[in-house]
Amino acid sequence: MPSWFDSIATWLFKYSPRAFARGEFVTAPVVPVLALMVVGALLLLLVLVLHARLRTLRPADRVVLAVVRSAVVLLVLACLFRPGLVIASAVPQRNVLAVVYDDTRSMRIRDSEGAAGADSTRLGAVRATFSDSGALLRTLSERFAVRRFGFAGAAAPVRGVSEVDGRGTRSDLAQALTDVREDLNGMPLAGIVLVSDGADNGSGALDDALLALRAQRVPVYTVGVGRERFERDVAVERVQAPRRSLAGATILVEADVRLRGTDKNDVTLTVEADGRVVATETLRAPARGDLVTTRVRIPPLAAGVHRLAVRARPLSGEIVTENNEWQTSLEVRSGPDRVLYLEGEPRPEFAFLRRAVSADSAVEVVGLMRSAERKFLRLGVRDSLELMSGFPATREELFRYRALVLGSVEAGFFTVEQLRMLADFVSVRGGSLLVLGGRASLSEGGFAGTPVADVLPLTLTRAEPNAEGPAITVRVRPTRSGDVHPALQLGPSIDASRQRWDSMPALTMVNQLGAVRAGATVLLAGRTDDGRSDVPVLAWQRYGRGMSAVFGVQDSWLWKMDSSVEVDDRTHETFWRQVLRWLVDDVPSPFEITATPARVAPGEPIMLRAQVNTPLFAEVNDATVNATVTGPDGRSETLPLEWALRDDGSYTARFTPRDTGRYTIDAEAGRGRDSLQYATTSLLVDDRGADVAQAELRTALLQRIAEETGGRYYPLSDAARVADDAVYTNAGVTVREARDLWDMPAVFLTLALLLGFEWGYRRWRGLA
């Protein structure tokens, strides 16, 4: 807003418009409020009645004159209330004002045409506006004790904006605001001026940081830098890829790519593993919007740690090319992960499921089938003692497996303790439980009301076993969630997978499948012969540490043996191999270590967090945990991890990498004389910067920060207004001043205009 407008507004209203925005309105009526309201109502009623009875005037004239005279009465009545404004303003040189500069790589983008001199970067524009010799800093320094900070992952004091060089690779607004507030704790902090492009990709909780500032009544004045929209830009904004995978598995990578100004030309997206191109996708700008979501299938990778890079080819004339690439790290483990499959009766499903995954070296299915009373067929056991007495009777024996598959076996087969163990296998151990359809499973198997029923994603009702009843034919198709789920991809592309599902033969089911629980997801739905098309064939949900799923059909082996299926068709094998891999993928081990975030730049701290449990997955709080970090140059550093008091079994330490490349983290945990446990993870360190993934000015976020703390948002071109607005604050050392509003020039002018309008209207209409 121009300064001449502020001058005129101040003269009319006696006070600055900013004072109205910051002040508190009060009244001091000359007589009791009730009396004023009664008199005002009587006067308005009198005006309306008198004008309604003036039959000598036209209706339009009566309305105009009644409205004008009513406005005069209301204005005089408002003055009799004697309104005032109580303004709290900072005492000069008694308060601290923090000026916080964004010090990340996105500030080096050249999109600030108005920058002074030859430097057209965002940082150059900030230096020109907030230079120590500039008018804005001089004005702020006259009114406040100015403290300057630069921030990327964290905030640190600087002597001036000239020390900000834009080399940080991660913007953490929450951490920056928290650091400034804590650094100035105990000082009279009048406000914070945050100068940034709004990029926020830190791990801090922004809501918590804003809540703390609002509790201390510290306003944040945000200054936006950069363009809100690039006309030509290709940006890989988000990549969703698994951090861990089993060897031999096809990996599905989902990427959100923004395509703007491509002139309807195709853009090539490539995925590289350790510098080698493993997948390519051609993208075209959508008809509506500019964001394209694509899913790329990566062929199986060898066991070990791999560096994945998703790259989009730049456009000619593109301002920002740093956001055309996204890198991450992927750990591929060799396995094998063990799955226990229990069947209560001989049926083809048992043989065909085990045969489908027999060639998969990463998944080992241990089969246990009841052949007669107290007699079992054991397949895939490692020694003669494993499962010798049938289904595991202790948690220690059961928790060795990563997933359980229950076939057609009734609840009465298990003891009460074993039913509790099944529930704990999911919630406590973090394993996966898959229940198949069958004449003695689910509701028909009497599981309703047992601990297992609470775990499943479908509700169970008490039902009689369907021993001889007819089976229902159902044609299975993926839902919208199932279309993109990695476990259900039956072709080289999403479209090819859908076509294959459309040609799959029908299956049968004998169970009454209940309603889907809140929070559960249906991946496969069935259409029956009677027209019902919403039968939840495959549904899953998270439960405690683990997950549970229900596959409600009884004869998936028809996908292999139906007459319409080719002899060499591998769809059945592909389906079960992918489903079982999905079940074991995210199952935790008793001892694990993670590095957060998984991708950082040199000099950025990371958090090492280890979770230590016993083999029965009870948290251990008295362990000794050490991590050995090996850098890309081969040098190692051993760090002790301390117990995090708030989380049982959790141990943490901070580590700051100095060089780019891949770091390997090997951890060991011991407890007294107990044997040691080992875990490993990896960390990718590069200097490309996560803050440029979304490099456009994020005005909405900066406006939200300002609004929630009582501040205001300004474009960089209007940053000079901060000096006047920051004076009106309730934080720090302030002085409160009460000022009258009823005798403002604007009130007299408004009254004169109303009376003048009435006289002019009467003259124009010949009524004077």
mmCIF file of C-alpha atoms in Angstrom, residues 513-701:
data_model
loop_
_atom_site.group_PDB
_atom_site.id
_atom_site.type_symbol
_atom_site.label_atom_id
_atom_site.label_comp_id
_atom_site.label_asym_id
_atom_site.label_seq_id
_atom_site.Cartn_x
_atom_site.Cartn_y
_atom_site.Cartn_z
ATOM 1 C CA LEU A 513 -17.810 -62.109 4.801
ATOM 2 C CA GLY A 514 -18.724 -59.325 7.218
ATOM 3 C CA ALA A 515 -18.454 -55.574 6.942
ATOM 4 C CA VAL A 516 -15.141 -53.838 6.379
ATOM 5 C CA ARG A 517 -13.768 -52.255 9.552
ATOM 6 C CA ALA A 518 -13.008 -48.565 9.728
ATOM 7 C CA GLY A 519 -9.425 -48.064 8.649
ATOM 8 C CA ALA A 520 -9.261 -51.259 6.597
ATOM 9 C CA THR A 521 -8.590 -51.248 2.846
ATOM 10 C CA VAL A 522 -10.208 -53.498 0.242
ATOM 11 C CA LEU A 523 -7.779 -54.470 -2.522
ATOM 12 C CA LEU A 524 -9.831 -57.108 -4.359
ATOM 13 C CA ALA A 525 -13.611 -57.024 -4.709
ATOM 14 C CA GLY A 526 -15.871 -59.735 -6.100
ATOM 15 C CA ARG A 527 -18.944 -59.728 -8.323
ATOM 16 C CA THR A 528 -21.328 -62.628 -7.721
ATOM 17 C CA ASP A 529 -23.804 -64.219 -10.112
ATOM 18 C CA ASP A 530 -26.724 -62.562 -8.308
ATOM 19 C CA GLY A 531 -25.388 -59.099 -9.206
ATOM 20 C CA ARG A 532 -23.608 -58.125 -5.997
ATOM 21 C CA SER A 533 -20.343 -56.373 -6.922
ATOM 22 C CA ASP A 534 -18.903 -55.206 -3.611
ATOM 23 C CA VAL A 535 -17.860 -58.452 -1.921
ATOM 24 C CA PRO A 536 -14.554 -57.752 -0.062
ATOM 25 C CA VAL A 537 -12.416 -60.627 -1.344
ATOM 26 C CA LEU A 538 -9.022 -59.290 -0.177
ATOM 27 C CA ALA A 539 -8.962 -56.725 2.623
ATOM 28 C CA TRP A 540 -6.222 -55.689 5.046
ATOM 29 C CA GLN A 541 -5.568 -53.361 7.956
ATOM 30 C CA ARG A 542 -2.851 -52.299 10.365
ATOM 31 C CA TYR A 543 -3.233 -53.698 13.862
ATOM 32 C CA GLY A 544 -0.724 -52.779 16.531
ATOM 33 C CA ARG A 545 2.757 -53.253 15.155
ATOM 34 C CA GLY A 546 1.668 -55.606 12.387
ATOM 35 C CA MET A 547 -1.043 -56.167 9.816
ATOM 36 C CA SER A 548 -3.818 -58.626 9.093
ATOM 37 C CA ALA A 549 -5.585 -59.610 5.881
ATOM 38 C CA VAL A 550 -8.469 -61.787 4.733
ATOM 39 C CA PHE A 551 -8.524 -63.537 1.343
ATOM 40 C CA GLY A 552 -12.078 -64.827 1.341
ATOM 41 C CA VAL A 553 -12.039 -67.307 -1.571
ATOM 42 C CA GLN A 554 -11.248 -70.992 -1.168
ATOM 43 C CA ASP A 555 -9.781 -72.049 -4.518
ATOM 44 C CA SER A 556 -7.268 -69.600 -5.957
ATOM 45 C CA TRP A 557 -5.620 -72.685 -7.488
ATOM 46 C CA LEU A 558 -8.209 -72.374 -10.291
ATOM 47 C CA TRP A 559 -6.094 -69.505 -11.600
ATOM 48 C CA LYS A 560 -3.592 -72.241 -12.420
ATOM 49 C CA MET A 561 -5.790 -75.231 -13.322
ATOM 50 C CA ASP A 562 -8.876 -73.734 -14.976
ATOM 51 C CA SER A 563 -9.371 -74.875 -18.564
ATOM 52 C CA SER A 564 -9.126 -71.256 -19.786
ATOM 53 C CA VAL A 565 -5.618 -70.843 -18.383
ATOM 54 C CA GLU A 566 -2.633 -71.661 -20.594
ATOM 55 C CA VAL A 567 -0.333 -74.408 -19.386
ATOM 56 C CA ASP A 568 2.671 -72.107 -19.162
ATOM 57 C CA ASP A 569 0.751 -69.231 -17.551
ATOM 58 C CA ARG A 570 2.522 -67.939 -14.424
ATOM 59 C CA THR A 571 -0.195 -65.649 -13.074
ATOM 60 C CA HIS A 572 -0.998 -67.834 -10.060
ATOM 61 C CA GLU A 573 2.662 -68.060 -9.089
ATOM 62 C CA THR A 574 3.145 -64.312 -9.565
ATOM 63 C CA PHE A 575 0.135 -63.492 -7.408
ATOM 64 C CA TRP A 576 1.136 -65.622 -4.443
ATOM 65 C CA ARG A 577 4.807 -64.740 -4.625
ATOM 66 C CA GLN A 578 3.955 -61.041 -4.495
ATOM 67 C CA VAL A 579 1.333 -61.430 -1.764
ATOM 68 C CA LEU A 580 3.660 -63.376 0.518
ATOM 69 C CA ARG A 581 6.469 -60.891 -0.100
ATOM 70 C CA TRP A 582 4.073 -58.100 0.813
ATOM 71 C CA LEU A 583 3.227 -59.902 4.064
ATOM 72 C CA VAL A 584 6.845 -60.198 5.187
ATOM 73 C CA ASP A 585 8.244 -56.929 3.799
ATOM 74 C CA ASP A 586 7.728 -54.567 6.746
ATOM 75 C CA VAL A 587 7.741 -57.084 9.579
ATOM 76 C CA PRO A 588 10.156 -55.846 12.260
ATOM 77 C CA SER A 589 13.049 -57.759 13.770
ATOM 78 C CA PRO A 590 13.724 -57.770 17.526
ATOM 79 C CA PHE A 591 16.557 -55.289 16.995
ATOM 80 C CA GLU A 592 16.463 -52.600 14.308
ATOM 81 C CA ILE A 593 18.189 -49.283 13.641
ATOM 82 C CA THR A 594 17.061 -46.436 11.392
ATOM 83 C CA ALA A 595 18.545 -43.114 10.283
ATOM 84 C CA THR A 596 16.197 -40.118 9.997
ATOM 85 C CA PRO A 597 16.061 -38.493 7.547
ATOM 86 C CA ALA A 598 17.339 -41.122 5.142
ATOM 87 C CA ARG A 599 18.758 -38.466 2.802
ATOM 88 C CA VAL A 600 20.728 -35.449 4.027
ATOM 89 C CA ALA A 601 23.468 -33.080 2.904
ATOM 90 C CA PRO A 602 26.956 -32.808 4.399
ATOM 91 C CA GLY A 603 26.838 -30.964 7.709
ATOM 92 C CA GLU A 604 23.196 -31.795 8.427
ATOM 93 C CA PRO A 605 22.605 -33.821 11.610
ATOM 94 C CA ILE A 606 20.702 -37.090 11.487
ATOM 95 C CA MET A 607 19.028 -39.037 14.253
ATOM 96 C CA LEU A 608 20.040 -42.653 14.770
ATOM 97 C CA ARG A 609 17.242 -44.551 16.489
ATOM 98 C CA ALA A 610 17.471 -48.180 17.586
ATOM 99 C CA GLN A 611 14.580 -50.296 18.841
ATOM 100 C CA VAL A 612 15.716 -53.084 21.177
ATOM 101 C CA ASN A 613 13.359 -55.945 22.036
ATOM 102 C CA THR A 614 13.740 -59.437 23.397
ATOM 103 C CA PRO A 615 12.985 -62.385 21.076
ATOM 104 C CA LEU A 616 9.462 -62.205 22.581
ATOM 105 C CA PHE A 617 9.317 -58.505 21.580
ATOM 106 C CA ALA A 618 9.328 -57.057 25.066
ATOM 107 C CA GLU A 619 11.036 -53.648 25.155
ATOM 108 C CA VAL A 620 14.498 -53.566 26.734
ATOM 109 C CA ASN A 621 15.466 -50.398 28.614
ATOM 110 C CA ASP A 622 18.773 -51.480 30.122
ATOM 111 C CA ALA A 623 20.711 -52.532 27.026
ATOM 112 C CA THR A 624 24.077 -51.275 25.834
ATOM 113 C CA VAL A 625 23.746 -50.081 22.240
ATOM 114 C CA ASN A 626 26.569 -48.914 19.980
ATOM 115 C CA ALA A 627 26.549 -47.951 16.308
ATOM 116 C CA THR A 628 29.563 -47.971 14.002
ATOM 117 C CA VAL A 629 29.184 -45.479 11.143
ATOM 118 C CA THR A 630 31.397 -46.141 8.120
ATOM 119 C CA GLY A 631 31.729 -43.322 5.614
ATOM 120 C CA PRO A 632 32.338 -43.472 1.851
ATOM 121 C CA ASP A 633 36.090 -43.069 2.467
ATOM 122 C CA GLY A 634 36.173 -46.178 4.662
ATOM 123 C CA ARG A 635 36.725 -44.353 7.950
ATOM 124 C CA SER A 636 34.571 -45.500 10.882
ATOM 125 C CA GLU A 637 33.222 -43.828 13.987
ATOM 126 C CA THR A 638 31.562 -45.596 16.921
ATOM 127 C CA LEU A 639 28.687 -43.828 18.670
ATOM 128 C CA PRO A 640 26.961 -44.910 21.903
ATOM 129 C CA LEU A 641 23.165 -44.693 21.804
ATOM 130 C CA GLU A 642 21.327 -43.469 24.892
ATOM 131 C CA TRP A 643 17.938 -44.700 26.070
ATOM 132 C CA ALA A 644 15.135 -42.329 25.070
ATOM 133 C CA LEU A 645 13.235 -41.924 28.328
ATOM 134 C CA ARG A 646 9.861 -41.381 26.668
ATOM 135 C CA ASP A 647 9.878 -44.551 24.541
ATOM 136 C CA ASP A 648 10.481 -48.010 25.949
ATOM 137 C CA GLY A 649 13.172 -49.920 24.118
ATOM 138 C CA SER A 650 14.222 -46.887 22.063
ATOM 139 C CA TYR A 651 17.815 -45.624 21.945
ATOM 140 C CA THR A 652 19.017 -42.536 20.069
ATOM 141 C CA ALA A 653 22.166 -40.672 19.051
ATOM 142 C CA ARG A 654 22.968 -37.808 16.699
ATOM 143 C CA PHE A 655 25.491 -38.000 13.899
ATOM 144 C CA THR A 656 26.633 -35.348 11.416
ATOM 145 C CA PRO A 657 28.105 -36.612 8.118
ATOM 146 C CA ARG A 658 30.817 -34.485 6.516
ATOM 147 C CA ASP A 659 31.238 -36.011 3.052
ATOM 148 C CA THR A 660 28.888 -36.980 0.249
ATOM 149 C CA GLY A 661 28.261 -40.630 -0.504
ATOM 150 C CA ARG A 662 26.794 -43.691 1.155
ATOM 151 C CA TYR A 663 27.271 -44.345 4.865
ATOM 152 C CA THR A 664 26.824 -47.802 6.401
ATOM 153 C CA ILE A 665 25.571 -48.027 9.983
ATOM 154 C CA ASP A 666 26.208 -51.270 11.882
ATOM 155 C CA ALA A 667 24.673 -51.487 15.342
ATOM 156 C CA GLU A 668 24.946 -53.997 18.154
ATOM 157 C CA ALA A 669 22.967 -54.310 21.354
ATOM 158 C CA GLY A 670 23.755 -56.344 24.444
ATOM 159 C CA ARG A 671 22.133 -56.830 27.812
ATOM 160 C CA GLY A 672 24.225 -58.092 30.672
ATOM 161 C CA ARG A 673 25.530 -61.522 29.725
ATOM 162 C CA ASP A 674 22.911 -62.056 27.038
ATOM 163 C CA SER A 675 24.112 -62.625 23.508
ATOM 164 C CA LEU A 676 24.496 -59.628 21.252
ATOM 165 C CA GLN A 677 21.994 -58.604 18.575
ATOM 166 C CA TYR A 678 23.075 -56.993 15.306
ATOM 167 C CA ALA A 679 21.350 -54.681 12.829
ATOM 168 C CA THR A 680 22.443 -52.550 9.890
ATOM 169 C CA THR A 681 21.103 -49.705 7.772
ATOM 170 C CA SER A 682 22.412 -47.131 5.323
ATOM 171 C CA LEU A 683 22.364 -43.373 4.804
ATOM 172 C CA LEU A 684 22.603 -41.385 1.566
ATOM 173 C CA VAL A 685 24.426 -38.038 1.785
ATOM 174 C CA ASP A 686 24.324 -35.691 -1.226
ATOM 175 C CA ASP A 687 24.419 -31.941 -1.761
ATOM 176 C CA ARG A 688 21.620 -31.515 -4.281
ATOM 177 C CA GLY A 689 19.182 -30.273 -1.677
ATOM 178 C CA ALA A 690 15.672 -31.393 -0.858
ATOM 179 C CA ASP A 691 14.436 -27.787 -0.562
ATOM 180 C CA VAL A 692 14.458 -27.269 -4.359
ATOM 181 C CA ALA A 693 12.004 -30.108 -5.005
ATOM 182 C CA GLN A 694 9.232 -27.520 -4.613
ATOM 183 C CA ALA A 695 11.138 -24.350 -5.453
ATOM 184 C CA GLU A 696 8.233 -21.998 -6.125
ATOM 185 C CA LEU A 697 7.224 -19.427 -3.515
ATOM 186 C CA ARG A 698 4.742 -21.055 -1.120
ATOM 187 C CA THR A 699 2.681 -18.029 -0.195
ATOM 188 C CA ALA A 700 -0.108 -20.012 1.467
ATOM 189 C CA LEU A 701 2.247 -21.550 4.033
#
